[in-house]
PDB file of C-alpha atoms and ligand atoms in Angstrom:
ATOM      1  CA  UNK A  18       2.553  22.747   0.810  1.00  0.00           C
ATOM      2  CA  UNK A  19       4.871  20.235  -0.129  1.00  0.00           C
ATOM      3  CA  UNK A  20       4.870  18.608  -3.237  1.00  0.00           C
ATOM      4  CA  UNK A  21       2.531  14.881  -3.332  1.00  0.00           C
ATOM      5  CA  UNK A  22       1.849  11.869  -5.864  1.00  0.00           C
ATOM      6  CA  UNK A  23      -0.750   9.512  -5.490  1.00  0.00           C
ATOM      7  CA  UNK A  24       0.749   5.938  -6.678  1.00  0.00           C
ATOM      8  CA  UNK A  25      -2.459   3.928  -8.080  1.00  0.00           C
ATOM      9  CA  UNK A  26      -1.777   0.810  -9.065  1.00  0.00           C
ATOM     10  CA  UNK A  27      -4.590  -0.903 -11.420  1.00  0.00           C
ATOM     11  CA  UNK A  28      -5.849  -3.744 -12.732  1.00  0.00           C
ATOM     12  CA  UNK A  29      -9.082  -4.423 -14.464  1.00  0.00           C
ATOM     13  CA  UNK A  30     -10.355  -1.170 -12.498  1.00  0.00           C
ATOM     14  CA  UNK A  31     -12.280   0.746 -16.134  1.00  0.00           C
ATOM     15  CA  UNK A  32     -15.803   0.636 -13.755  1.00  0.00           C
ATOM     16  CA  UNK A  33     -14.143   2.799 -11.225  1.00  0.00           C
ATOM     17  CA  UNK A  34     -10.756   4.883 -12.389  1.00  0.00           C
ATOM     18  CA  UNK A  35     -12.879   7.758 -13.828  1.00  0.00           C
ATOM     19  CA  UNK A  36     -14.516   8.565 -10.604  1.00  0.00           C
ATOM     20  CA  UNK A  37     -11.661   8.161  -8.656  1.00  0.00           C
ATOM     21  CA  UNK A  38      -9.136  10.702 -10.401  1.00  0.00           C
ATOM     22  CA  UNK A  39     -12.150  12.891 -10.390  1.00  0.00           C
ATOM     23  CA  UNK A  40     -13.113  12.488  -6.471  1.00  0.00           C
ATOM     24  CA  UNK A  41      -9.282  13.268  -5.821  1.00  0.00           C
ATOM     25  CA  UNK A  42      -8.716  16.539  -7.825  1.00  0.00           C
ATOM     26  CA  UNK A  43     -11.871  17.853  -5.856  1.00  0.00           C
ATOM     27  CA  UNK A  44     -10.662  16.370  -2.238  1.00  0.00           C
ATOM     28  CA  UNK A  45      -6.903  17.469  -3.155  1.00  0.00           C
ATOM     29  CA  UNK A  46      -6.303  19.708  -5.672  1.00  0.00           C
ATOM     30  CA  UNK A  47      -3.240  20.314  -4.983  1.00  0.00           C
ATOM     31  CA  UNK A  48      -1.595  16.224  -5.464  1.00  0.00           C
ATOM     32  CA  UNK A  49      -0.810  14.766  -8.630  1.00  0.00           C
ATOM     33  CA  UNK A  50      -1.346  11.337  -9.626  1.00  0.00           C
ATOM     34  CA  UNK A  51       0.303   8.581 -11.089  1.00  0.00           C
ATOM     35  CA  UNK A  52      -1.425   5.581 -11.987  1.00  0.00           C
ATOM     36  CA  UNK A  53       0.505   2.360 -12.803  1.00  0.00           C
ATOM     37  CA  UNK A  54      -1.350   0.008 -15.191  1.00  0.00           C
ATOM     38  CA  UNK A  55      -0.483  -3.817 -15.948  1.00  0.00           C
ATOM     39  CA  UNK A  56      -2.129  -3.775 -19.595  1.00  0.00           C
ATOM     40  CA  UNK A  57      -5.698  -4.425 -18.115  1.00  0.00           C
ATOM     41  CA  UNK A  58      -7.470  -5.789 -20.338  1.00  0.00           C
ATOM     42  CA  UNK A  59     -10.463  -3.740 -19.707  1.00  0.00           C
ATOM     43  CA  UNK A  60      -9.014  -0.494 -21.022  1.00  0.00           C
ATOM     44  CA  UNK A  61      -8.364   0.881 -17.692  1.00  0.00           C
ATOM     45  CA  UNK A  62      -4.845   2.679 -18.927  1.00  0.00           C
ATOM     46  CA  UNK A  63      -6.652   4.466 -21.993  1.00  0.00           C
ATOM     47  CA  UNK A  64      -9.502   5.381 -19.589  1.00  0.00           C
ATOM     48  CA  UNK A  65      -7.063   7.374 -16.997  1.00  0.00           C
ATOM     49  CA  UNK A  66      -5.080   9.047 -19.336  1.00  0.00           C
ATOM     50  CA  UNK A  67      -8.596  10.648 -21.566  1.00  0.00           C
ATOM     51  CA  UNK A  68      -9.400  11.654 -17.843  1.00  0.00           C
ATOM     52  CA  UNK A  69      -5.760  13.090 -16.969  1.00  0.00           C
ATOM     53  CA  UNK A  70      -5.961  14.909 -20.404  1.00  0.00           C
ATOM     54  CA  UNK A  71      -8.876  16.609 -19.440  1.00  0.00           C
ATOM     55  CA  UNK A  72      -7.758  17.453 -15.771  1.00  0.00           C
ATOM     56  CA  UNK A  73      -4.191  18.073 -16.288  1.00  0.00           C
ATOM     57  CA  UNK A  74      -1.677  16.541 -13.533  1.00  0.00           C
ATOM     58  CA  UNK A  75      -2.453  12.920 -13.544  1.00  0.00           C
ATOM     59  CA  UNK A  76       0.272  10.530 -15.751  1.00  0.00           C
ATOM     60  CA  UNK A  77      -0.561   6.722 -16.541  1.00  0.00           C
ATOM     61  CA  UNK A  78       2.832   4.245 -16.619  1.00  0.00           C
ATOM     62  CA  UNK A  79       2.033   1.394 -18.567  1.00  0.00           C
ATOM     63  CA  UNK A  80       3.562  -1.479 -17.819  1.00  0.00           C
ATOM     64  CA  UNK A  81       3.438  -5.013 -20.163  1.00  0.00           C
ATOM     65  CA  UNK A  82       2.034  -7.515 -17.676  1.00  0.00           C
ATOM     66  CA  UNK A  83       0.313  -8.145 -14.514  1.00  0.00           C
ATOM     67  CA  UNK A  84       3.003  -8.101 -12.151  1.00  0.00           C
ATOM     68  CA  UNK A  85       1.173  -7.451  -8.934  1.00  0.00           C
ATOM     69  CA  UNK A  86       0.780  -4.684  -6.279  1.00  0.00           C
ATOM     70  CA  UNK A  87       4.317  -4.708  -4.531  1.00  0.00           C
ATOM     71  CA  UNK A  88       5.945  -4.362  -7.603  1.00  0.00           C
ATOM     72  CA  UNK A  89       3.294  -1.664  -9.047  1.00  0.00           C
ATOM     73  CA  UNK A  90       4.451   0.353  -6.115  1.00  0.00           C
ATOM     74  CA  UNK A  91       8.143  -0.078  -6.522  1.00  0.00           C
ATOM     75  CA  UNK A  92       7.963   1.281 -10.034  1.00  0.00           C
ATOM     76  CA  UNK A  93       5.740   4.163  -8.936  1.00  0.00           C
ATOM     77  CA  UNK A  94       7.356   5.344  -6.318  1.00  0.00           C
ATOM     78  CA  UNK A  95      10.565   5.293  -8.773  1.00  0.00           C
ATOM     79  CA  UNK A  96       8.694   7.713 -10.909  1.00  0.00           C
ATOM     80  CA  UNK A  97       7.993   9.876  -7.869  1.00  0.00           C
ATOM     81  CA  UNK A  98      11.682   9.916  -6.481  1.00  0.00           C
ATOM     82  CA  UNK A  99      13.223  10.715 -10.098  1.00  0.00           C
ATOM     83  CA  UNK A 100      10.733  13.728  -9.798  1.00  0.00           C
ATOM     84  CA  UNK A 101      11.338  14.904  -6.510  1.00  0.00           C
ATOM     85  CA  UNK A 102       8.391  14.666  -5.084  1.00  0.00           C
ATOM     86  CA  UNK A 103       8.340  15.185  -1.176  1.00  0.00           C
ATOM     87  CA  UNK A 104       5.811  12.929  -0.202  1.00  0.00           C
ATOM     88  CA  UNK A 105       4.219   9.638  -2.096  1.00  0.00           C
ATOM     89  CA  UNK A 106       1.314   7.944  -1.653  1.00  0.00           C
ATOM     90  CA  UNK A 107      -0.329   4.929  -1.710  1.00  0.00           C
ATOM     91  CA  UNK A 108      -4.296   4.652  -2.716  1.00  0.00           C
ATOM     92  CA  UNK A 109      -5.997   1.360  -4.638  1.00  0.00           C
ATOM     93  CA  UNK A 110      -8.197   2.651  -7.489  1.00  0.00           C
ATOM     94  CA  UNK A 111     -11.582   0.781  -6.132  1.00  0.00           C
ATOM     95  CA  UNK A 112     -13.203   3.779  -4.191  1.00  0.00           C
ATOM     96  CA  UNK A 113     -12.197   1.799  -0.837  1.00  0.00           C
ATOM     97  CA  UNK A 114     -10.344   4.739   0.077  1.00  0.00           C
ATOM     98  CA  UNK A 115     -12.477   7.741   0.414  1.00  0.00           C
ATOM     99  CA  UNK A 116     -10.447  10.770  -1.375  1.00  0.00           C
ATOM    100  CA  UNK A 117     -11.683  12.976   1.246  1.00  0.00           C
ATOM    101  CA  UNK A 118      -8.864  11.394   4.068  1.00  0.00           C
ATOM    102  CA  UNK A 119      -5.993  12.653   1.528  1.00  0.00           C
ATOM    103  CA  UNK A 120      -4.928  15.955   2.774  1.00  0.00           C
ATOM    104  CA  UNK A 121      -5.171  14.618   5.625  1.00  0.00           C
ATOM    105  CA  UNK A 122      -2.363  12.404   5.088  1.00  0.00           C
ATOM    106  CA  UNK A 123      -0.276  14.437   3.539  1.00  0.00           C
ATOM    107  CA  UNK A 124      -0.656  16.680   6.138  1.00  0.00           C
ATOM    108  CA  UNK A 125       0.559  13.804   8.519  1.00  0.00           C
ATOM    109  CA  UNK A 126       3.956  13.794   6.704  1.00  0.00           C
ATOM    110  CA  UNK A 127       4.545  17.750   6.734  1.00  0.00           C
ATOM    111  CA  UNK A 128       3.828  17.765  10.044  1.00  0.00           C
ATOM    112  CA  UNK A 129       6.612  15.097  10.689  1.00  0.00           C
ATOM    113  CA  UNK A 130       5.885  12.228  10.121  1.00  0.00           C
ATOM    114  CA  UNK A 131       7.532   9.599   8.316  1.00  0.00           C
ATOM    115  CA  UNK A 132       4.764   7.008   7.489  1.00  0.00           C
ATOM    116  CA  UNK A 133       1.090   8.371   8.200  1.00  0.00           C
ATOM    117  CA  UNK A 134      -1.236   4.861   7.673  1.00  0.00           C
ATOM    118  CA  UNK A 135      -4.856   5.544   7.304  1.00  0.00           C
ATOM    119  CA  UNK A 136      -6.273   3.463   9.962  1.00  0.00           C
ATOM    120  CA  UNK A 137      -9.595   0.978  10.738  1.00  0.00           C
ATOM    121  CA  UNK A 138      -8.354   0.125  13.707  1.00  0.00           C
ATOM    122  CA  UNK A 139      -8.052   3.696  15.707  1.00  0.00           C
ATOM    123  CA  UNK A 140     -10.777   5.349  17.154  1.00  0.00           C
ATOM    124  CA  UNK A 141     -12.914   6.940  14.289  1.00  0.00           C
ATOM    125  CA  UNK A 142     -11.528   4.474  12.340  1.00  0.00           C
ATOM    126  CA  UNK A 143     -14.067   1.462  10.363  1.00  0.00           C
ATOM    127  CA  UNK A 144     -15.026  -0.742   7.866  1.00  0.00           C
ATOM    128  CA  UNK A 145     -19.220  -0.837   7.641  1.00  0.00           C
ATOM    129  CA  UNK A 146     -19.700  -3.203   5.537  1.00  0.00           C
ATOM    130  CA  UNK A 147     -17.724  -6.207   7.101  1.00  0.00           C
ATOM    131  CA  UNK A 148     -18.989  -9.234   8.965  1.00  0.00           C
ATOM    132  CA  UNK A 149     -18.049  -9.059  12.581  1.00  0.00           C
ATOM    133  CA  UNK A 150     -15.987 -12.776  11.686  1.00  0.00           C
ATOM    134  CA  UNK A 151     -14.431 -10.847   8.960  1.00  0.00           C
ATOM    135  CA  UNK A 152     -13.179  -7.914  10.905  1.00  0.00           C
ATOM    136  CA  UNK A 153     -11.578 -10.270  13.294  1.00  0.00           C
ATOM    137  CA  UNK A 154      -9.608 -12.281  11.252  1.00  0.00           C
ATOM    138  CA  UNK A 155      -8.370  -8.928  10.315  1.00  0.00           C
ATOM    139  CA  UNK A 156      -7.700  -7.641  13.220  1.00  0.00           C
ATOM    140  CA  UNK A 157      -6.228 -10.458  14.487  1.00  0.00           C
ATOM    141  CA  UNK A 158      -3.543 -11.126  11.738  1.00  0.00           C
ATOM    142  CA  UNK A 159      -2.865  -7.389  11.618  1.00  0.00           C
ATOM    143  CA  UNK A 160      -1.699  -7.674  15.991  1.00  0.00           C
ATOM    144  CA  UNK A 161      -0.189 -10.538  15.058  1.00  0.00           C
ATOM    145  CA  UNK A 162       2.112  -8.890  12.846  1.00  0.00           C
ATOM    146  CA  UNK A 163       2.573  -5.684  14.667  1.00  0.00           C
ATOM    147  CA  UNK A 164       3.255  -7.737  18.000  1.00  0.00           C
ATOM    148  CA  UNK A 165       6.120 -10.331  16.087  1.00  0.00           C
ATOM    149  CA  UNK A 166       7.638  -7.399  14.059  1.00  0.00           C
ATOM    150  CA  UNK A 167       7.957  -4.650  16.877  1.00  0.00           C
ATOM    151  CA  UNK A 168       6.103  -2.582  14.627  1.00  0.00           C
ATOM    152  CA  UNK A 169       3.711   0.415  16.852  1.00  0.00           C
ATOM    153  CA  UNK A 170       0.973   0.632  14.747  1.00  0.00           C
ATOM    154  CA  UNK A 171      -2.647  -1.084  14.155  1.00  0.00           C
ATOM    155  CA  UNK A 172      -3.377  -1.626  11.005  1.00  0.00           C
ATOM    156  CA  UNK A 173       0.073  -2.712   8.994  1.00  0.00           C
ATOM    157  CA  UNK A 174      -1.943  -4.218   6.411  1.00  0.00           C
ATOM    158  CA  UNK A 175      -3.757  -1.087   4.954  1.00  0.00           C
ATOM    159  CA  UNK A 176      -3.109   0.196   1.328  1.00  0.00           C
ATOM    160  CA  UNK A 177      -4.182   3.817   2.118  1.00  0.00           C
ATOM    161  CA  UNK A 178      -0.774   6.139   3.336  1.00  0.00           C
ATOM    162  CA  UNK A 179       2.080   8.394   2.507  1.00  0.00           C
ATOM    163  CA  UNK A 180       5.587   8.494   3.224  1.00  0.00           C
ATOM    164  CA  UNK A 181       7.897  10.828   3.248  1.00  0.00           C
ATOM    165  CA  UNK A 182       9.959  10.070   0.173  1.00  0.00           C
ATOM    166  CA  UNK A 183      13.430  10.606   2.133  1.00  0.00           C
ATOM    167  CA  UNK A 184      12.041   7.834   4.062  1.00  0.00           C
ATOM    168  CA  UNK A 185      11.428   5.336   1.508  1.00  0.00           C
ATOM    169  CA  UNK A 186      14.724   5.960   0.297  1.00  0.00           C
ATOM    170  CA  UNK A 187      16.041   5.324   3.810  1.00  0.00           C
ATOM    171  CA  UNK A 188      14.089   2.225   4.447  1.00  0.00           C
ATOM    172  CA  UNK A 189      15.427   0.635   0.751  1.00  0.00           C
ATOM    173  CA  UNK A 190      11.840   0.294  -0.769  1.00  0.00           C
ATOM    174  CA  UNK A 191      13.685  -1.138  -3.705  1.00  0.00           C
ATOM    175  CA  UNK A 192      14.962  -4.432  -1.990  1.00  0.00           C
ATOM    176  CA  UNK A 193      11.170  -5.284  -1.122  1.00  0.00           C
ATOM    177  CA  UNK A 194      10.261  -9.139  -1.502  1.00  0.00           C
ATOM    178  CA  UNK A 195       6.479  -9.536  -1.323  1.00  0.00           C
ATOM    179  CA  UNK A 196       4.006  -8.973  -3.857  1.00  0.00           C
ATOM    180  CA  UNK A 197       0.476  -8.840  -2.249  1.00  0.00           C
ATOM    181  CA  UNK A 198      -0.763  -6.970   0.586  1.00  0.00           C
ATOM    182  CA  UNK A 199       2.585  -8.345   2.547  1.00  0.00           C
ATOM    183  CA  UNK A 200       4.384  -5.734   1.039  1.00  0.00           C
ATOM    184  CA  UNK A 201       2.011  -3.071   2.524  1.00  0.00           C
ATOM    185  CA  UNK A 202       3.626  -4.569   6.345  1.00  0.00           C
ATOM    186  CA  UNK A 203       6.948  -4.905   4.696  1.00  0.00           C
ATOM    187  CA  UNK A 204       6.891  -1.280   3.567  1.00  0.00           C
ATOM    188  CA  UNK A 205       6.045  -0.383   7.668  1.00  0.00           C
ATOM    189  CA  UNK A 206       8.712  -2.775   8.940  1.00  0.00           C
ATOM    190  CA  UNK A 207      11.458  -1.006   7.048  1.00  0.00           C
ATOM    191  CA  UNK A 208      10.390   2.090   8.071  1.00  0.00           C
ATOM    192  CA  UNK A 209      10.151   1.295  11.912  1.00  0.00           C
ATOM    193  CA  UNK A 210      12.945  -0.367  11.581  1.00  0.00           C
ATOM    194  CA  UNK A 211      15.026   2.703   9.955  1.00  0.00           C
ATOM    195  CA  UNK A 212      13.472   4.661  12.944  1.00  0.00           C
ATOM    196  CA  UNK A 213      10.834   6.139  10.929  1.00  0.00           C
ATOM    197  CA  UNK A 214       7.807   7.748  12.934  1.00  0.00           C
ATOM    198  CA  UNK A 215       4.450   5.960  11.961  1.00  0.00           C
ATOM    199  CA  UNK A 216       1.128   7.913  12.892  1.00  0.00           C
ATOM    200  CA  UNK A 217      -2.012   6.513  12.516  1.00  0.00           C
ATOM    201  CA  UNK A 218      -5.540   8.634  11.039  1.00  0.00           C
ATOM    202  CA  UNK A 219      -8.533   7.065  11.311  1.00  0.00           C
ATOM    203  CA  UNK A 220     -10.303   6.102   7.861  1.00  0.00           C
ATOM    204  CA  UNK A 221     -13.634   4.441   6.446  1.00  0.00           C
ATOM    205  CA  UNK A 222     -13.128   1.708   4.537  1.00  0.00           C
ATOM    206  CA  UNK A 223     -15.592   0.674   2.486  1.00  0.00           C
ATOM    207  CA  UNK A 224     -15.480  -2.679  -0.021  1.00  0.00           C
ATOM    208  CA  UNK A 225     -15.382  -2.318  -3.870  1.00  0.00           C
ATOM    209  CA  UNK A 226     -19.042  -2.175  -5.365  1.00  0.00           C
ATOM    210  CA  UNK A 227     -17.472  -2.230  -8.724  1.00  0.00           C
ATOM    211  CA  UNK A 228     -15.105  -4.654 -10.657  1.00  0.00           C
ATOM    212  CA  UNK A 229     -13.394  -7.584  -9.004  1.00  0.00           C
ATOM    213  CA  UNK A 230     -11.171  -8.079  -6.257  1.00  0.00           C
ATOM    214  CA  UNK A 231      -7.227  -9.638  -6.569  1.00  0.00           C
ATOM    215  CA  UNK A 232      -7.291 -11.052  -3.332  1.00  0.00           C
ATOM    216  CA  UNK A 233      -6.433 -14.598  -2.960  1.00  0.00           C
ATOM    217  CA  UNK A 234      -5.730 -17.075  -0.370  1.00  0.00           C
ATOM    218  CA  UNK A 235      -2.211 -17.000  -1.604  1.00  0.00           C
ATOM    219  CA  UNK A 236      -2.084 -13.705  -0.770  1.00  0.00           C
ATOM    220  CA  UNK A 237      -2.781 -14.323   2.842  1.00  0.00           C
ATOM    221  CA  UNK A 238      -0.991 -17.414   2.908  1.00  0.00           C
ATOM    222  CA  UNK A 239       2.360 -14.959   1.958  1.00  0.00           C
ATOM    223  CA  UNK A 240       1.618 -12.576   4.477  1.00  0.00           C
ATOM    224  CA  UNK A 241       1.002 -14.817   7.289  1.00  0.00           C
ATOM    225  CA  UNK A 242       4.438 -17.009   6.316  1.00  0.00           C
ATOM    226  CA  UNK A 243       6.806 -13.547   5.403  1.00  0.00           C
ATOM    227  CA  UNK A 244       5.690 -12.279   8.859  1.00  0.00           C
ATOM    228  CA  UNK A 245       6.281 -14.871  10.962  1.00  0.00           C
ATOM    229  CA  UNK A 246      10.111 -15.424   8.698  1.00  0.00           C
ATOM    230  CA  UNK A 247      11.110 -11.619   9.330  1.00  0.00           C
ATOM    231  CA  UNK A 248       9.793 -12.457  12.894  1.00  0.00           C
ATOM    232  CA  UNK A 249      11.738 -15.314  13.263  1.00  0.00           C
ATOM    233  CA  UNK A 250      15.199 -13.590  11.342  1.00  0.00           C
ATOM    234  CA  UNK A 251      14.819 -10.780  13.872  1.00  0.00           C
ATOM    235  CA  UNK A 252      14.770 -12.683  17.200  1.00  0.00           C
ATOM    236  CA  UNK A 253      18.290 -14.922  15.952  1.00  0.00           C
ATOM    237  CA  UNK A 254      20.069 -11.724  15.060  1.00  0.00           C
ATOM    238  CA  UNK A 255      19.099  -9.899  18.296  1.00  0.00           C
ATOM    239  CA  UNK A 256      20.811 -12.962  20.431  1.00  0.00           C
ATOM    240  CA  UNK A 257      23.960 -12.101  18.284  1.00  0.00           C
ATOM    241  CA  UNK A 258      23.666 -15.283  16.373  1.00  0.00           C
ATOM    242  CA  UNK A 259      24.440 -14.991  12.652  1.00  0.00           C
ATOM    243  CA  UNK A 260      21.288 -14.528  10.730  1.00  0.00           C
ATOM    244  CA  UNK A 261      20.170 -17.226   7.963  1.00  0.00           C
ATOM    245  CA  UNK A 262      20.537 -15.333   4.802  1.00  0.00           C
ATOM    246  CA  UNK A 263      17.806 -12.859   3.395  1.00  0.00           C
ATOM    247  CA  UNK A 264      14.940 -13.945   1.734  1.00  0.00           C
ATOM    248  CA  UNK A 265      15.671 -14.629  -1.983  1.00  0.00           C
ATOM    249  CA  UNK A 266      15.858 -12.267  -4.870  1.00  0.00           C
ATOM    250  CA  UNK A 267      13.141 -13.893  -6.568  1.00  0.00           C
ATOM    251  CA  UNK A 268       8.954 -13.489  -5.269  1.00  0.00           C
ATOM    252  CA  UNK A 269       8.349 -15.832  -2.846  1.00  0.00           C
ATOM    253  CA  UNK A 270       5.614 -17.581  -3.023  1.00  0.00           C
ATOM    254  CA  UNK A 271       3.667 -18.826   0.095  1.00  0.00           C
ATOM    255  CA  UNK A 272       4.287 -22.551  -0.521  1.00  0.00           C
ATOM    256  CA  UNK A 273       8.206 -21.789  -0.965  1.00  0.00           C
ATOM    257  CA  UNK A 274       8.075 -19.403   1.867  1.00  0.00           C
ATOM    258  CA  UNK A 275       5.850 -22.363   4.408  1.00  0.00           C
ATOM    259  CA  UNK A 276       8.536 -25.090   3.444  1.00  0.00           C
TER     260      UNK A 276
HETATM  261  N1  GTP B  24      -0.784  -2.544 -11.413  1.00  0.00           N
HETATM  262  C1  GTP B  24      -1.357  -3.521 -10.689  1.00  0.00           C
HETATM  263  N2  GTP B  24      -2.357  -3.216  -9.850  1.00  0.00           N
HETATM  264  C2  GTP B  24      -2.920  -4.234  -9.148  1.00  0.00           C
HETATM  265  C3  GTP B  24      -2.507  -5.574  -9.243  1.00  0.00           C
HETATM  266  N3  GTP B  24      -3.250  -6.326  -8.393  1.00  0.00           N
HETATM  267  C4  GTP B  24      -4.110  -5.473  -7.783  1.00  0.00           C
HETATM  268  N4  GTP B  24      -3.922  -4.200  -8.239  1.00  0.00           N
HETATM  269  C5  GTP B  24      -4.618  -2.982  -7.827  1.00  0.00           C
HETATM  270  O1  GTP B  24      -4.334  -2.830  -6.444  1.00  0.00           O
HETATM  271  C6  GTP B  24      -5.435  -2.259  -5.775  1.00  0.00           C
HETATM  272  C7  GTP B  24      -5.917  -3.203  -4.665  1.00  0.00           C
HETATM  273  O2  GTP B  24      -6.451  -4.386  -5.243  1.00  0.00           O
HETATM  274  P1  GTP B  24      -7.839  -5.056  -4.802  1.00  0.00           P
HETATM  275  O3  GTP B  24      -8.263  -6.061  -5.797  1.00  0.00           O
HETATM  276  O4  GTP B  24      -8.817  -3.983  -4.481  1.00  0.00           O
HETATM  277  O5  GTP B  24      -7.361  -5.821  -3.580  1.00  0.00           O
HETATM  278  P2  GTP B  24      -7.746  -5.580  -2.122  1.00  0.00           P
HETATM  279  O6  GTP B  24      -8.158  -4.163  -1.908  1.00  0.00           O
HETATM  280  O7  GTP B  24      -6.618  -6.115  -1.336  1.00  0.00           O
HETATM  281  O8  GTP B  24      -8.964  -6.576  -2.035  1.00  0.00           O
HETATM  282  P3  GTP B  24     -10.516  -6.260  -1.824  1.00  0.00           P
HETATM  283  O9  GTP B  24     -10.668  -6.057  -0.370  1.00  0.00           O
HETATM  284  O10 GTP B  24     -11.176  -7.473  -2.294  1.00  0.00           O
HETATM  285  O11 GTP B  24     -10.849  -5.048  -2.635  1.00  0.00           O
HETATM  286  C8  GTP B  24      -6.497  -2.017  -6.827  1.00  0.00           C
HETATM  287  O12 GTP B  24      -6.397  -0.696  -7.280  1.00  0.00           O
HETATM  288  C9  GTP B  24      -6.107  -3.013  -7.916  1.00  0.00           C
HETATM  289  O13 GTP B  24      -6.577  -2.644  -9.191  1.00  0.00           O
HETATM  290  C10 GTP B  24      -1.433  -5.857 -10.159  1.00  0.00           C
HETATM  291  O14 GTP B  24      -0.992  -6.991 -10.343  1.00  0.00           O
HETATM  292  N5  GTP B  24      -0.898  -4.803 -10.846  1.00  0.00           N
HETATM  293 MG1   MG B  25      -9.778  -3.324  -2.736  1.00  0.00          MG
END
């Protein structure tokens, strides 16, 4: 087996990173894991690293301030490249993602692929506990995105996959812009657009019971308007005209990215 790393990104997750990091080492014993804390205030960072002492192969980076997912994952998978690790991936610390559907991804990536996305929206794929009106708007924005970005898959906006690491080095993680779940469709746009191979496995996804969601309107609001930019870019370049210049250095937030 190749070698993995589990990238967890917390924040304010104390109620659930115990059971996690155990769940994982009996699922996958075989991955380590990295979790990458923003100072919660809730003692989440001391919490996982008493619980890696004990298991062994589990590291906590600490970082000084909430600085949100996308840029969680940059650091992380830093970490991962600088230790060679052949495969990295990406797992929020909430028990949405059932530990049991990692060797299954990993598998994905020594089998070939590049980006293995663990999926609602396949066949064996769901989410139980959403509202019907909830699992369209989902749905919906998630075609939307593969259908204006060219990207073959159907679910862009899950946080549950690996990568081949030579990929993400390919694609330029690093120069990712977004900061909330857009970066999780950012992250499959590079690839696809690198010529990466995405597969698709189907997961459950099941919402947190425990501690409090990050997810904003703003969140959605950067999504919808990065999207429908890179969109946008793509077509002008394609006709050969000169592309407007990349999106800036700095986070963009939805209202700067909607003017
Ligand atoms: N390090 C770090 N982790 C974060 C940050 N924001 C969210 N996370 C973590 O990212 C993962 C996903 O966040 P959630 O709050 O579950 O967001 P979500 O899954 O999109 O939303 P829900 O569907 O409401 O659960 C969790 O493990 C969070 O603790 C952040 O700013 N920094
Ligand atoms: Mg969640």
């Amino acid at each position: 087996m190749t070698s993995a790393l589990v990238v967890v990104p917390t924040y304010e997750e104390a109620e659930n990173i115990d059971l996690l990091l155990r769940r994982i080492r009996v699922e996958a014993p075989d991955v380590d894991v990295l979790v990458v804390d923003d100072n919660s205030p809730d003692g989440t960072a001391d919490l996982a690293e008493a619980t890696g002492g004990e298991l062994g192969h589990i590291k906590v980076l600490r970082r000084a301030h909430k600085s949100g997912l996308g840029s969680a994952y940059r650091d992380g998978f830093a970490f991962g490249m600088a230790r060679g690790y052949d495969t990295l991936v990406e797992m929020d610390a909430d028990l949405s993602h059932d530990p049991a559907s990692l060797r299954t991804l990993v598998r994905e990536i020594e089998l070939g692929a590049d980006l293995a996305i663990g999926s609602r929206y396949v066949p064996g794929g769901s989410i139980p506990t959403w509202s019907v009106r909830r699992r369209a708007l989902s749905r919906s924005g998630n075609t939307y995105a593969a259908w204006v970005l060219g990207v073959p898959a159907s679910d862009l906006t899950s946080g549950y996959r690996a990568f081949r690491a030579a990929t993400l080095r390919r694609a330029n993680y690093t120069e990712t812009k977004a900061t909330g779940y857009a970066f999780q469709i950012e992250l499959a746009y590079r690839v696809a657009r690198s010529d990466g191979h995405i597969t698709e496995i189907p997961i459950e996804f099941n919402d947190r019971t425990r501690g409090q969601s990050k997810m904003s309107t703003r969140i959605t609001l950067e999504a919808l308007a990065l999207v429908t930019w890179w969109g946008i870019r793509d077509r002008l370049s394609r006709r050969g005209q000169p592309a407007p210049a990349p999106t800036p250095a700095a986070p963009v937030t939805a209202k700067q990215a909607l003017a």
